[in-house]
Coordinates of C-alpha atoms and ligand atoms in Angstrom, one line a residue:
M1462 CA 1.4 -28.1 -15.3
T1463 CA 4.1 -28.4 -12.1
I1464 CA 2.2 -30.1 -9.5
W1465 CA 4.7 -29.5 -6.5
D1466 CA 4.8 -32.5 -4.7
V1467 CA 4.9 -30.6 -1.0
T1468 CA 1.5 -29.2 1.0
V1469 CA 3.1 -26.1 3.2
D1470 CA 1.8 -25.0 5.6
L1471 CA 1.8 -21.3 5.2
A1472 CA 2.3 -19.2 1.4
V1473 CA 2.8 -16.0 1.5
V1474 CA 2.3 -14.1 -1.8
G1475 CA 4.8 -10.6 -1.8
T1476 CA 8.2 -10.3 -0.6
G1477 CA 7.7 -6.8 0.8
V1478 CA 8.0 -6.1 4.9
A1479 CA 4.8 -7.5 5.8
G1480 CA 5.0 -10.8 3.5
L1481 CA 8.9 -11.3 4.8
T1482 CA 8.4 -10.0 8.1
A1483 CA 5.4 -12.6 7.8
A1484 CA 7.6 -15.2 6.5
L1485 CA 10.4 -15.2 9.3
R1486 CA 7.7 -15.1 11.8
A1487 CA 6.3 -18.3 10.6
A1488 CA 9.4 -20.2 10.2
E1489 CA 10.4 -19.1 14.0
L1490 CA 7.1 -21.0 15.2
G1491 CA 8.2 -23.9 13.1
L1492 CA 5.2 -23.8 10.4
R1493 CA 6.2 -24.9 6.7
V1494 CA 6.6 -21.9 4.9
V1495 CA 7.6 -20.6 1.7
A1496 CA 7.2 -16.7 0.7
V1497 CA 6.2 -16.4 -3.4
T1498 CA 6.9 -13.2 -5.5
K1499 CA 6.9 -12.9 -9.5
T1500 CA 9.6 -11.4 -9.6
T1501 CA 12.6 -11.4 -7.3
V1502 CA 12.6 -11.2 -3.2
E1503 CA 14.6 -7.6 -3.4
D1504 CA 12.3 -6.3 -6.1
G1505 CA 8.7 -5.1 -4.6
N1506 CA 7.5 -1.8 -3.6
T1507 CA 9.2 -1.5 -0.3
R1508 CA 12.2 -0.4 -1.1
C1509 CA 10.8 2.5 -3.1
A1510 CA 9.0 3.8 0.8
Q1511 CA 11.9 7.0 1.8
G1512 CA 10.4 8.9 4.8
G1513 CA 10.5 6.3 7.6
I1514 CA 8.5 4.6 10.1
A1515 CA 5.9 6.1 12.5
V1516 CA 6.8 5.1 15.7
V1517 CA 6.2 6.6 19.3
W1518 CA 10.4 5.9 20.4
P1519 CA 11.1 5.7 23.6
G1520 CA 13.6 8.0 25.3
P1521 CA 13.9 11.6 25.0
P1522 CA 12.4 13.6 23.3
P1523 CA 9.7 13.6 25.9
G1524 CA 6.2 14.6 24.7
D1525 CA 5.1 12.0 22.4
S1526 CA 3.0 9.2 23.6
V1527 CA 0.8 6.4 22.1
D1528 CA -2.6 8.3 22.3
A1529 CA -1.1 10.9 20.2
H1530 CA 0.0 9.3 17.3
V1531 CA -3.8 7.9 17.6
A1532 CA -5.0 11.2 17.5
D1533 CA -3.1 12.0 14.7
T1534 CA -3.8 8.8 12.9
L1535 CA -7.4 9.5 13.8
V1536 CA -7.7 13.3 12.4
A1537 CA -5.7 12.0 9.2
G1538 CA -8.5 9.4 8.4
A1539 CA -11.4 11.5 8.6
G1540 CA -13.6 9.5 10.5
L1541 CA -13.1 6.2 8.7
C1542 CA -10.4 4.5 11.0
D1543 CA -11.5 1.9 13.5
E1544 CA -10.2 3.3 16.8
T1545 CA -9.3 -0.8 18.5
A1546 CA -7.3 -1.6 15.3
V1547 CA -5.2 2.0 15.2
R1548 CA -4.3 1.7 18.9
T1549 CA -3.6 -2.2 18.9
I1550 CA -1.6 -1.7 15.8
L1551 CA 0.3 1.4 16.8
A1552 CA 0.7 0.4 20.1
A1553 CA 3.1 -2.8 19.0
G1554 CA 5.4 -0.2 17.2
P1555 CA 8.0 -0.2 19.5
A1556 CA 8.4 -4.0 19.3
A1557 CA 8.3 -4.3 15.8
V1558 CA 10.9 -1.9 15.4
S1559 CA 13.4 -3.5 17.7
E1560 CA 12.3 -6.7 16.3
L1561 CA 13.7 -5.4 13.1
K1562 CA 16.5 -3.4 14.6
M1563 CA 17.6 -8.2 15.9
H1564 CA 17.4 -8.6 12.5
G1565 CA 19.9 -6.0 11.3
A1566 CA 18.5 -2.5 10.4
V1567 CA 20.4 0.3 11.0
F1568 CA 18.4 3.8 11.9
D1569 CA 19.8 6.7 11.3
G1570 CA 21.3 8.6 15.0
G1571 CA 21.8 5.1 16.4
W1572 CA 19.8 3.2 18.5
A1573 CA 19.6 5.1 21.9
D1574 CA 19.6 8.2 20.2
V1575 CA 17.7 7.5 17.3
H1576 CA 16.2 10.4 15.0
R1577 CA 13.1 10.9 14.5
T1578 CA 11.1 13.5 12.1
R1579 CA 7.9 15.1 10.8
E1580 CA 5.6 14.0 7.7
G1581 CA 2.5 15.2 6.9
G1582 CA -0.3 14.7 10.0
H1583 CA 1.8 14.6 12.8
R1584 CA 2.1 16.3 15.5
A1585 CA 5.6 15.3 16.6
Y1586 CA 8.6 14.2 15.4
R1587 CA 8.4 10.7 15.0
V1588 CA 9.1 9.6 11.7
I1589 CA 12.8 7.2 12.0
H1590 CA 14.8 7.0 9.0
A1591 CA 17.0 4.9 7.1
G1592 CA 20.3 6.2 4.9
G1593 CA 18.3 9.7 5.4
D1594 CA 15.6 8.8 2.4
A1595 CA 16.0 5.1 1.8
T1596 CA 14.5 4.1 4.7
G1597 CA 12.5 1.0 2.5
A1598 CA 15.6 -0.1 1.2
E1599 CA 17.5 -0.4 4.9
I1600 CA 14.1 -2.5 5.6
E1601 CA 14.0 -4.8 2.3
R1602 CA 18.1 -5.7 2.7
T1603 CA 17.1 -6.2 6.7
L1604 CA 14.4 -8.7 5.6
A1605 CA 15.6 -10.5 2.2
G1606 CA 18.9 -10.5 4.3
A1607 CA 17.4 -13.0 7.0
A1608 CA 15.1 -14.5 4.3
R1609 CA 18.5 -16.0 2.6
S1610 CA 20.8 -16.4 5.9
R1611 CA 17.6 -18.7 7.4
Q1612 CA 17.3 -20.5 3.9
L1613 CA 13.6 -19.7 4.0
M1614 CA 12.4 -21.6 1.0
L1615 CA 11.5 -18.9 -1.7
L1616 CA 9.9 -19.2 -4.5
E1617 CA 10.8 -16.3 -7.5
G1618 CA 9.3 -15.8 -10.8
Q1619 CA 6.0 -17.3 -10.0
S1620 CA 3.1 -15.2 -10.5
V1621 CA -0.5 -16.3 -8.7
S1622 CA -3.3 -17.0 -10.5
E1623 CA -5.4 -18.2 -8.3
V1624 CA -6.2 -18.8 -4.6
L1625 CA -7.2 -22.4 -4.5
R1626 CA -9.9 -23.2 -2.0
D1627 CA -11.2 -27.2 -1.3
D1628 CA -14.8 -27.7 -1.5
T1629 CA -15.7 -26.8 1.6
G1630 CA -14.4 -23.4 0.9
R1631 CA -11.1 -23.5 2.9
V1632 CA -8.1 -22.2 1.5
A1633 CA -6.0 -25.5 -0.2
G1634 CA -3.0 -23.5 -2.1
L1635 CA -2.0 -21.7 -5.2
A1636 CA -2.0 -22.1 -9.1
L1637 CA 0.7 -20.0 -10.2
L1638 CA 2.4 -19.1 -13.5
D1639 CA 5.5 -18.3 -15.0
E1640 CA 6.7 -18.1 -18.8
L1641 CA 7.5 -21.6 -19.0
G1642 CA 3.7 -22.8 -17.8
A1643 CA 1.4 -22.9 -14.7
G1644 CA 1.6 -25.1 -11.6
V1645 CA -0.1 -26.0 -8.1
L1646 CA 1.2 -26.0 -4.9
G1647 CA -0.5 -27.1 -2.1
A1648 CA -1.3 -24.6 1.1
R1649 CA -3.2 -25.2 4.2
A1650 CA -3.0 -21.5 4.5
V1651 CA -2.6 -18.6 2.7
L1652 CA -1.0 -14.7 3.7
L1653 CA -1.8 -12.0 1.4
A1654 CA 1.1 -9.5 1.6
T1655 CA 1.2 -8.0 -2.2
G1656 CA 1.1 -4.5 -1.6
G1657 CA -1.1 -2.2 -3.8
L1658 CA -2.2 -0.6 -7.1
G1659 CA -0.2 2.3 -7.9
Q1660 CA 0.1 0.9 -11.3
L1661 CA -3.8 1.4 -12.1
Y1662 CA -2.9 4.9 -12.5
A1663 CA -0.6 6.6 -15.4
A1664 CA 1.7 7.8 -13.1
S1665 CA 2.4 6.9 -9.8
T1666 CA 5.4 6.7 -7.2
N1667 CA 4.9 2.9 -6.5
A1668 CA 7.3 -0.3 -8.6
D1669 CA 5.9 -1.8 -11.3
V1670 CA 4.9 -4.8 -9.6
A1671 CA 2.4 -2.9 -7.9
T1672 CA -0.7 -3.9 -9.8
G1673 CA -3.3 -4.9 -7.5
D1674 CA -2.4 -8.7 -7.4
G1675 CA -3.6 -9.0 -4.0
L1676 CA -6.7 -7.3 -4.4
A1677 CA -8.0 -9.4 -7.4
L1678 CA -6.9 -13.0 -5.7
A1679 CA -9.3 -12.0 -2.3
L1680 CA -12.0 -10.4 -4.5
R1681 CA -12.0 -13.8 -6.8
A1682 CA -11.9 -15.9 -3.6
G1683 CA -14.4 -14.6 -2.1
A1684 CA -13.4 -12.6 0.4
L1685 CA -14.6 -9.0 1.7
T1686 CA -13.2 -6.0 0.8
A1687 CA -13.3 -2.7 2.2
D1688 CA -12.1 1.0 1.3
L1689 CA -11.1 0.7 -2.0
E1690 CA -12.0 4.1 -3.2
F1691 CA -9.6 5.3 -0.9
V1692 CA -6.7 5.7 -3.0
Q1693 CA -4.4 8.1 -1.5
F1694 CA -1.9 10.2 -4.4
H1695 CA 1.2 12.0 -3.0
P1696 CA 0.9 15.6 -3.1
T1697 CA 5.2 15.6 -4.2
A1698 CA 5.8 12.7 -7.0
L1699 CA 8.8 14.7 -9.0
Y1700 CA 7.7 15.9 -11.7
L1701 CA 9.4 14.7 -15.4
G1702 CA 7.2 16.7 -18.0
T1703 CA 3.7 16.6 -19.2
G1704 CA 2.2 13.5 -19.6
S1705 CA 4.8 11.4 -17.7
R1706 CA 3.7 7.7 -17.2
G1707 CA 4.8 5.1 -14.9
R1708 CA 6.3 4.7 -11.5
Q1709 CA 7.6 8.7 -10.7
P1710 CA 10.3 9.5 -8.1
L1711 CA 8.8 10.2 -4.8
V1712 CA 10.0 13.2 -3.3
T1713 CA 10.2 12.4 0.5
E1714 CA 7.4 14.1 2.7
A1715 CA 10.4 14.7 5.1
I1716 CA 11.5 17.2 3.5
R1717 CA 8.4 19.6 4.3
G1718 CA 9.3 18.0 7.3
E1719 CA 12.7 19.8 6.8
G1720 CA 11.5 22.8 6.2
A1721 CA 11.0 23.0 2.3
V1722 CA 7.7 25.2 1.3
L1723 CA 5.4 24.1 -1.5
L1724 CA 5.2 27.2 -4.1
D1725 CA 2.7 27.6 -6.6
I1726 CA 4.1 28.3 -10.7
D1727 CA 4.2 32.1 -9.5
G1728 CA 6.0 31.8 -6.8
A1729 CA 3.3 32.3 -4.4
P1730 CA 2.9 29.7 -1.2
V1731 CA 0.1 26.6 -1.8
M1732 CA -0.7 26.0 2.0
T1733 CA -0.8 28.9 3.4
G1734 CA -4.4 30.1 5.0
V1735 CA -5.5 26.1 3.7
H1736 CA -5.0 24.1 6.6
P1737 CA -3.2 24.9 10.8
L1738 CA -0.6 22.5 9.7
G1739 CA 0.2 24.0 6.5
G1740 CA 2.9 22.2 3.9
L1741 CA 2.7 19.4 7.1
A1742 CA -1.3 19.0 6.6
P1743 CA -2.4 15.0 6.0
R1744 CA -1.8 14.4 2.5
D1745 CA -4.9 14.1 1.4
V1746 CA -5.2 17.9 2.2
V1747 CA -2.3 19.1 0.9
A1748 CA -2.4 16.6 -2.3
G1749 CA -5.8 18.4 -2.8
A1750 CA -4.8 22.2 -2.5
I1751 CA -1.8 21.4 -5.1
T1752 CA -4.5 20.1 -7.5
R1753 CA -6.7 23.3 -6.8
R1754 CA -3.7 25.4 -7.6
M1755 CA -2.6 24.2 -10.2
A1756 CA -5.7 24.2 -11.9
A1757 CA -5.7 28.3 -11.3
T1758 CA -2.8 28.2 -12.6
G1759 CA -2.9 26.6 -15.7
T1760 CA -0.2 24.0 -15.1
D1761 CA 0.4 21.2 -14.5
H1762 CA 3.2 21.0 -11.5
V1763 CA 4.1 23.1 -8.6
L1764 CA 7.8 23.9 -7.3
L1765 CA 9.3 22.7 -3.7
D1766 CA 11.7 24.8 -2.4
A1767 CA 13.9 23.0 -0.2
T1768 CA 17.3 25.3 -1.0
H1769 CA 16.9 26.4 2.1
L1770 CA 18.7 23.1 3.1
G1771 CA 21.7 23.7 1.0
S1772 CA 23.2 21.1 -2.1
A1773 CA 25.5 19.3 0.7
E1774 CA 23.1 18.5 3.4
L1775 CA 20.4 17.7 1.0
R1776 CA 22.8 15.1 -0.8
R1777 CA 23.8 14.0 2.7
R1778 CA 19.8 14.2 4.4
F1779 CA 17.5 12.8 1.5
P1780 CA 20.4 11.4 -0.9
T1781 CA 17.7 9.5 -3.3
V1782 CA 16.2 12.4 -3.9
H1783 CA 19.3 14.3 -4.8
A1784 CA 19.9 11.3 -6.8
A1785 CA 16.8 11.3 -8.8
C1786 CA 16.3 15.6 -9.1
A1787 CA 19.9 15.6 -10.4
S1788 CA 19.3 12.7 -13.3
V1789 CA 16.7 15.2 -14.7
G1790 CA 19.4 18.2 -14.3
V1791 CA 17.6 19.8 -11.0
D1792 CA 20.1 20.9 -8.4
P1793 CA 17.5 20.6 -5.0
G1794 CA 19.9 22.7 -3.4
C1795 CA 19.6 25.8 -5.8
E1796 CA 16.7 25.7 -7.3
P1797 CA 13.2 24.5 -6.5
I1798 CA 12.2 20.5 -6.8
P1799 CA 9.3 20.0 -9.9
V1800 CA 7.1 18.1 -8.3
A1801 CA 3.2 16.8 -8.7
P1802 CA 0.4 14.5 -7.2
A1803 CA 1.0 11.1 -8.2
A1804 CA -0.6 7.8 -7.1
H1805 CA 0.7 6.2 -3.9
Y1806 CA -1.4 4.4 -1.7
Q1807 CA -4.4 1.6 -1.2
C1808 CA -6.4 2.7 1.9
G1809 CA -8.8 0.3 1.9
G1810 CA -8.1 -3.5 0.6
V1811 CA -9.2 -6.7 1.7
V1812 CA -10.8 -7.1 5.4
T1813 CA -8.9 -8.3 8.2
D1814 CA -9.4 -8.7 11.8
T1815 CA -6.2 -7.4 13.8
S1816 CA -4.4 -10.7 13.1
G1817 CA -4.9 -10.5 9.8
R1818 CA -7.6 -13.2 9.0
T1819 CA -9.9 -12.5 6.3
T1820 CA -13.4 -13.5 5.6
V1821 CA -12.1 -16.8 3.6
P1822 CA -11.0 -19.7 6.0
G1823 CA -7.4 -20.6 5.6
L1824 CA -7.0 -16.9 3.9
Y1825 CA -5.1 -13.6 5.2
A1826 CA -3.7 -10.4 4.2
A1827 CA -1.3 -8.1 5.9
G1828 CA 0.3 -4.9 4.6
E1829 CA -1.0 -2.4 1.8
V1830 CA -3.5 -5.1 0.5
A1831 CA -5.3 -5.5 4.1
R1832 CA -8.5 -3.2 5.2
T1833 CA -6.9 -3.3 8.8
G1834 CA -8.7 -0.1 10.0
L1835 CA -5.8 1.4 10.5
H1836 CA -5.6 3.7 7.7
G1837 CA -9.7 4.7 7.4
A1838 CA -10.4 7.3 4.3
N1839 CA -6.9 8.7 4.3
R1840 CA -3.5 6.7 5.8
L1841 CA -1.2 9.0 8.1
A1842 CA 2.4 9.4 7.0
S1843 CA 4.3 6.6 7.2
N1844 CA 2.4 4.3 9.3
S1845 CA 2.2 1.6 6.8
L1846 CA 6.2 0.5 7.1
L1847 CA 4.9 0.2 11.2
E1848 CA 1.5 -1.6 9.8
G1849 CA 3.4 -4.3 8.0
L1850 CA 5.7 -5.1 10.6
V1851 CA 3.0 -5.1 12.8
M1852 CA 0.3 -7.0 11.1
G1853 CA 3.0 -9.4 9.4
R1854 CA 4.0 -10.6 12.6
R1855 CA 0.6 -11.0 13.7
A1856 CA -1.1 -12.8 10.6
A1857 CA 1.7 -15.4 11.0
E1858 CA 0.8 -15.9 14.6
A1859 CA -3.1 -16.3 13.7
V1860 CA -1.7 -18.6 10.9
A1861 CA -0.3 -21.0 13.9
A1862 CA -2.9 -20.5 16.3
D1863 CA -5.5 -21.7 13.8
F1864 CA -3.6 -24.5 12.8
T1865 CA -4.6 -27.9 12.8
V1866 CA -2.6 -30.7 11.4
S1867 CA -5.6 -32.0 9.4
R1868 CA -5.5 -34.1 6.4
C1869 CA -5.3 -32.0 3.7
P1870 CA -6.2 -33.8 0.4
G1871 CA -4.5 -31.9 -1.8
P1872 CA -5.6 -28.2 -3.8
P1873 CA -7.8 -28.8 -6.3
L1874 CA -6.8 -27.8 -10.2
P1875 CA -7.5 -24.0 -11.0
S1876 CA -10.4 -23.4 -13.1
H1877 CA -8.7 -22.1 -16.4
E1878 CA -11.5 -20.7 -16.6
P1879 CA -11.0 -17.4 -19.2
R1880 CA -11.6 -13.7 -17.3
P1881 CA -12.1 -10.1 -18.9
V1882 CA -9.3 -8.0 -19.1
A1883 CA -9.2 -4.3 -20.6
D1884 CA -6.6 -2.2 -22.2
R1885 CA -4.0 -1.7 -19.9
D1886 CA -3.0 1.3 -21.0
A1887 CA -6.7 2.7 -21.8
L1888 CA -7.3 1.3 -18.0
Q1889 CA -4.6 3.5 -17.0
Q1890 CA -5.2 6.5 -19.0
S1891 CA -8.9 6.8 -17.7
M1892 CA -8.0 5.9 -13.9
S1893 CA -6.2 9.2 -13.9
A1894 CA -8.5 11.2 -15.8
H1895 CA -11.5 10.5 -13.8
A1896 CA -10.4 8.3 -11.0
G1897 CA -7.8 10.6 -9.6
I1898 CA -8.1 14.1 -6.9
G1899 CA -11.7 15.4 -8.4
R1900 CA -14.0 12.7 -9.8
D1901 CA -17.5 12.9 -10.4
S1902 CA -20.3 10.6 -11.3
A1903 CA -19.9 11.2 -15.1
G1904 CA -16.1 10.9 -15.1
L1905 CA -16.4 7.6 -13.0
A1906 CA -19.0 6.4 -15.3
A1907 CA -16.8 6.6 -18.4
A1908 CA -14.0 5.3 -16.2
S1909 CA -16.3 2.3 -15.3
A1910 CA -17.0 2.0 -19.0
V1911 CA -13.4 1.6 -20.3
A1912 CA -12.7 -0.7 -17.4
G1913 CA -15.8 -2.7 -18.7
A1914 CA -14.8 -2.8 -22.6
T1915 CA -13.0 -6.7 -21.7
T1916 CA -12.4 -9.1 -23.7
R1917 CA -12.3 -12.4 -21.9
R1918 CA -8.8 -14.0 -22.0
R1919 CA -7.1 -17.4 -20.6
I1920 CA -4.5 -16.4 -18.9
R1921 CA -1.8 -18.2 -19.8
T1922 CA 1.2 -15.2 -18.4
P1923 CA 2.3 -13.4 -15.6
H1924 CA 1.5 -10.4 -17.9
D1925 CA -1.8 -11.7 -18.1
A1926 CA -2.5 -12.6 -14.4
E1927 CA -1.5 -9.1 -13.9
D1928 CA -3.7 -7.6 -16.9
A1929 CA -6.9 -9.7 -15.4
G1930 CA -6.4 -8.2 -12.2
L1931 CA -5.7 -4.5 -12.8
T1932 CA -8.7 -4.9 -14.5
L1933 CA -10.9 -6.4 -11.7
A1934 CA -9.2 -3.7 -9.1
A1935 CA -10.1 -1.4 -11.4
A1936 CA -14.2 -1.9 -11.5
A1937 CA -14.3 -2.9 -7.6
V1938 CA -12.7 0.3 -7.0
L1939 CA -14.9 2.6 -9.3
A1940 CA -17.7 0.8 -8.1
A1941 CA -16.9 2.0 -4.0
A1942 CA -16.3 5.9 -5.7
A1943 CA -19.6 6.1 -7.7
A1944 CA -21.3 4.8 -4.6
R1945 CA -19.6 7.0 -2.3
T1946 CA -21.7 10.5 -2.7
E1947 CA -19.5 13.0 -1.2
S1948 CA -15.9 13.9 0.0
R1949 CA -13.7 12.8 2.6
G1950 CA -10.3 11.7 2.8
C1951 CA -8.9 10.9 -0.3
H1952 CA -12.1 10.3 -1.8
L1953 CA -12.7 14.1 -3.2
R1954 CA -15.2 14.1 -5.8
T1955 CA -16.3 17.8 -7.5
D1956 CA -19.9 17.3 -7.8
H1957 CA -20.4 16.0 -4.2
P1958 CA -17.2 18.4 -2.2
R1959 CA -18.8 18.1 1.5
S1960 CA -18.7 15.2 3.5
A1961 CA -21.6 13.4 5.0
E1962 CA -22.6 12.6 8.1
R1963 CA -24.5 9.3 6.4
W1964 CA -21.6 8.4 4.8
R1965 CA -19.3 8.0 8.1
R1966 CA -18.8 4.1 7.2
S1967 CA -17.1 2.3 5.3
I1968 CA -18.3 0.9 1.5
A1969 CA -17.9 -3.1 1.1
V1970 CA -17.0 -4.7 -1.9
V1971 CA -17.4 -8.4 -2.6
L1972 CA -18.1 -10.2 -6.1
D1973 CA -21.3 -11.3 -7.2
D1974 CA -21.8 -15.2 -9.3
D1975 CA -20.3 -13.5 -12.7
G1976 CA -17.8 -12.2 -10.8
T1977 CA -18.7 -8.2 -11.4
P1978 CA -17.6 -6.2 -7.9
V1979 CA -21.0 -5.6 -5.8
L1980 CA -21.4 -3.4 -2.7
A1981 CA -21.8 -5.6 0.0
E1982 CA -22.7 -4.8 3.9
P1983 CA -19.6 -4.7 5.9
V1984 CA -19.6 -7.5 8.1
L1985 CA -17.5 -7.9 11.4
I1986 CA -14.9 -10.0 11.6
G1987 CA -13.2 -10.1 14.9
G1988 CA -14.4 -7.5 16.3
V1989 CA -13.2 -5.3 13.1
A1990 CA -15.8 -3.9 11.0
Ligands
LIG1378 C1 7.4 9.9 2.0 O1 8.6 9.6 2.2 O2 6.9 10.8 1.8 C2 6.2 9.0 1.9 C3 6.1 8.1 3.1 C4 5.0 7.2 3.2 O3 4.3 7.1 2.1 O4 4.3 7.5 4.7

């Protein structure tokens, strides 16, 4: 086992928007920081984000405001957002985007006259974008470039198998794993910025790395998690054929923002009469309407008609979508794009305050893995890149503020306990069948049985670590989904189709002494439930 001969002040796990923003800020604050990733710095999920960053940008056209952005976020969140967190995070948006620009990010339209578009649930044009539909790629390019040019300490190709804690329960380091063996890195603080859990499902818009690692690490470290049942499905992933598995190319909502229309397989509009905002209703509403229409027409996809834009404009404004369509022989300028909902975003996660502190001393979380209270039961489109920028920075500042130069005796050795591991393929199939859009108690019980059909395995490879993480993440999501006997936001129950006032609260999940996810009372940390 390699034991690194160094104890860092902060180990950041994950190198997407939140992780790299945090690592860069921590280095600026003089902390000794290392960013750890199981693949390469550029290979995260951030690069897949298309639409943009939702931010109230000063300057013309007038009419938008942080209050209006807050109102849209609260509506999309279906009663479960924490308004204080929403306001704090959204108000910090312009400064966070300016910071990104200082690192070299280039947005469409330039700075003074930045282009703004709309996405689902936004009543104003406030989504800024880069490279047409390549906003995540531009953010990743910018932050990875800054990290490399500032010679930030980067540990690539290292999976984290455990957050190590000392005998007082405080974070003391990380257990690492690569194809060659295990290692231990001492760290006074750990920030989880590992993204989401799209790979829990058979079809997802997420990169292969999105395997719920951070959620599993936090649960095992004793952290409180909440809102796990709210897994957002993007309404329009490119349809690749019946039963298509793995990563599905995204067809950004911004295309609907530019006037594209959802039609069913017979050519009838999907969103007419469903919601006042039509095709730009919040994402849970659109994904639910598509799912119902697919069932009614006996198909597994619908159509997105963007032909009014024409091929040349689509290639210019949406080059990523255009290329994905072309790769499957679709010319979106001449014919409608076949689309279907796919797992996209984990709205809940590790409970943090608005500075990224979790319930475990020395453990912080930011970005998709965290539950700040911004998203509630359904994330407003393009609020996530903004949250990653704001919360990455804040978490680094919280680590610096909390920092005590106490003697650090070095981390304990990893536990090496075997962990329950379910079959990944069966897990993904059953989560898609029973824990997607339209759940019921029998289906959730069936999925729980698959997640519970485990063998105990020593974690020897990064793939083992992912499998164990997926198994635990599935069990935690299913526990929360089974408990919430109502429909709200992304959690649509066919056996409980309405919202119930008594469920207007978060469900929290922790691990019991046997390592099983159980429901807990949400606790207040730093004023955030
Ligand atoms: C999209 O471009 O439609 C995705 C943006 C998001 O998930 O917020």
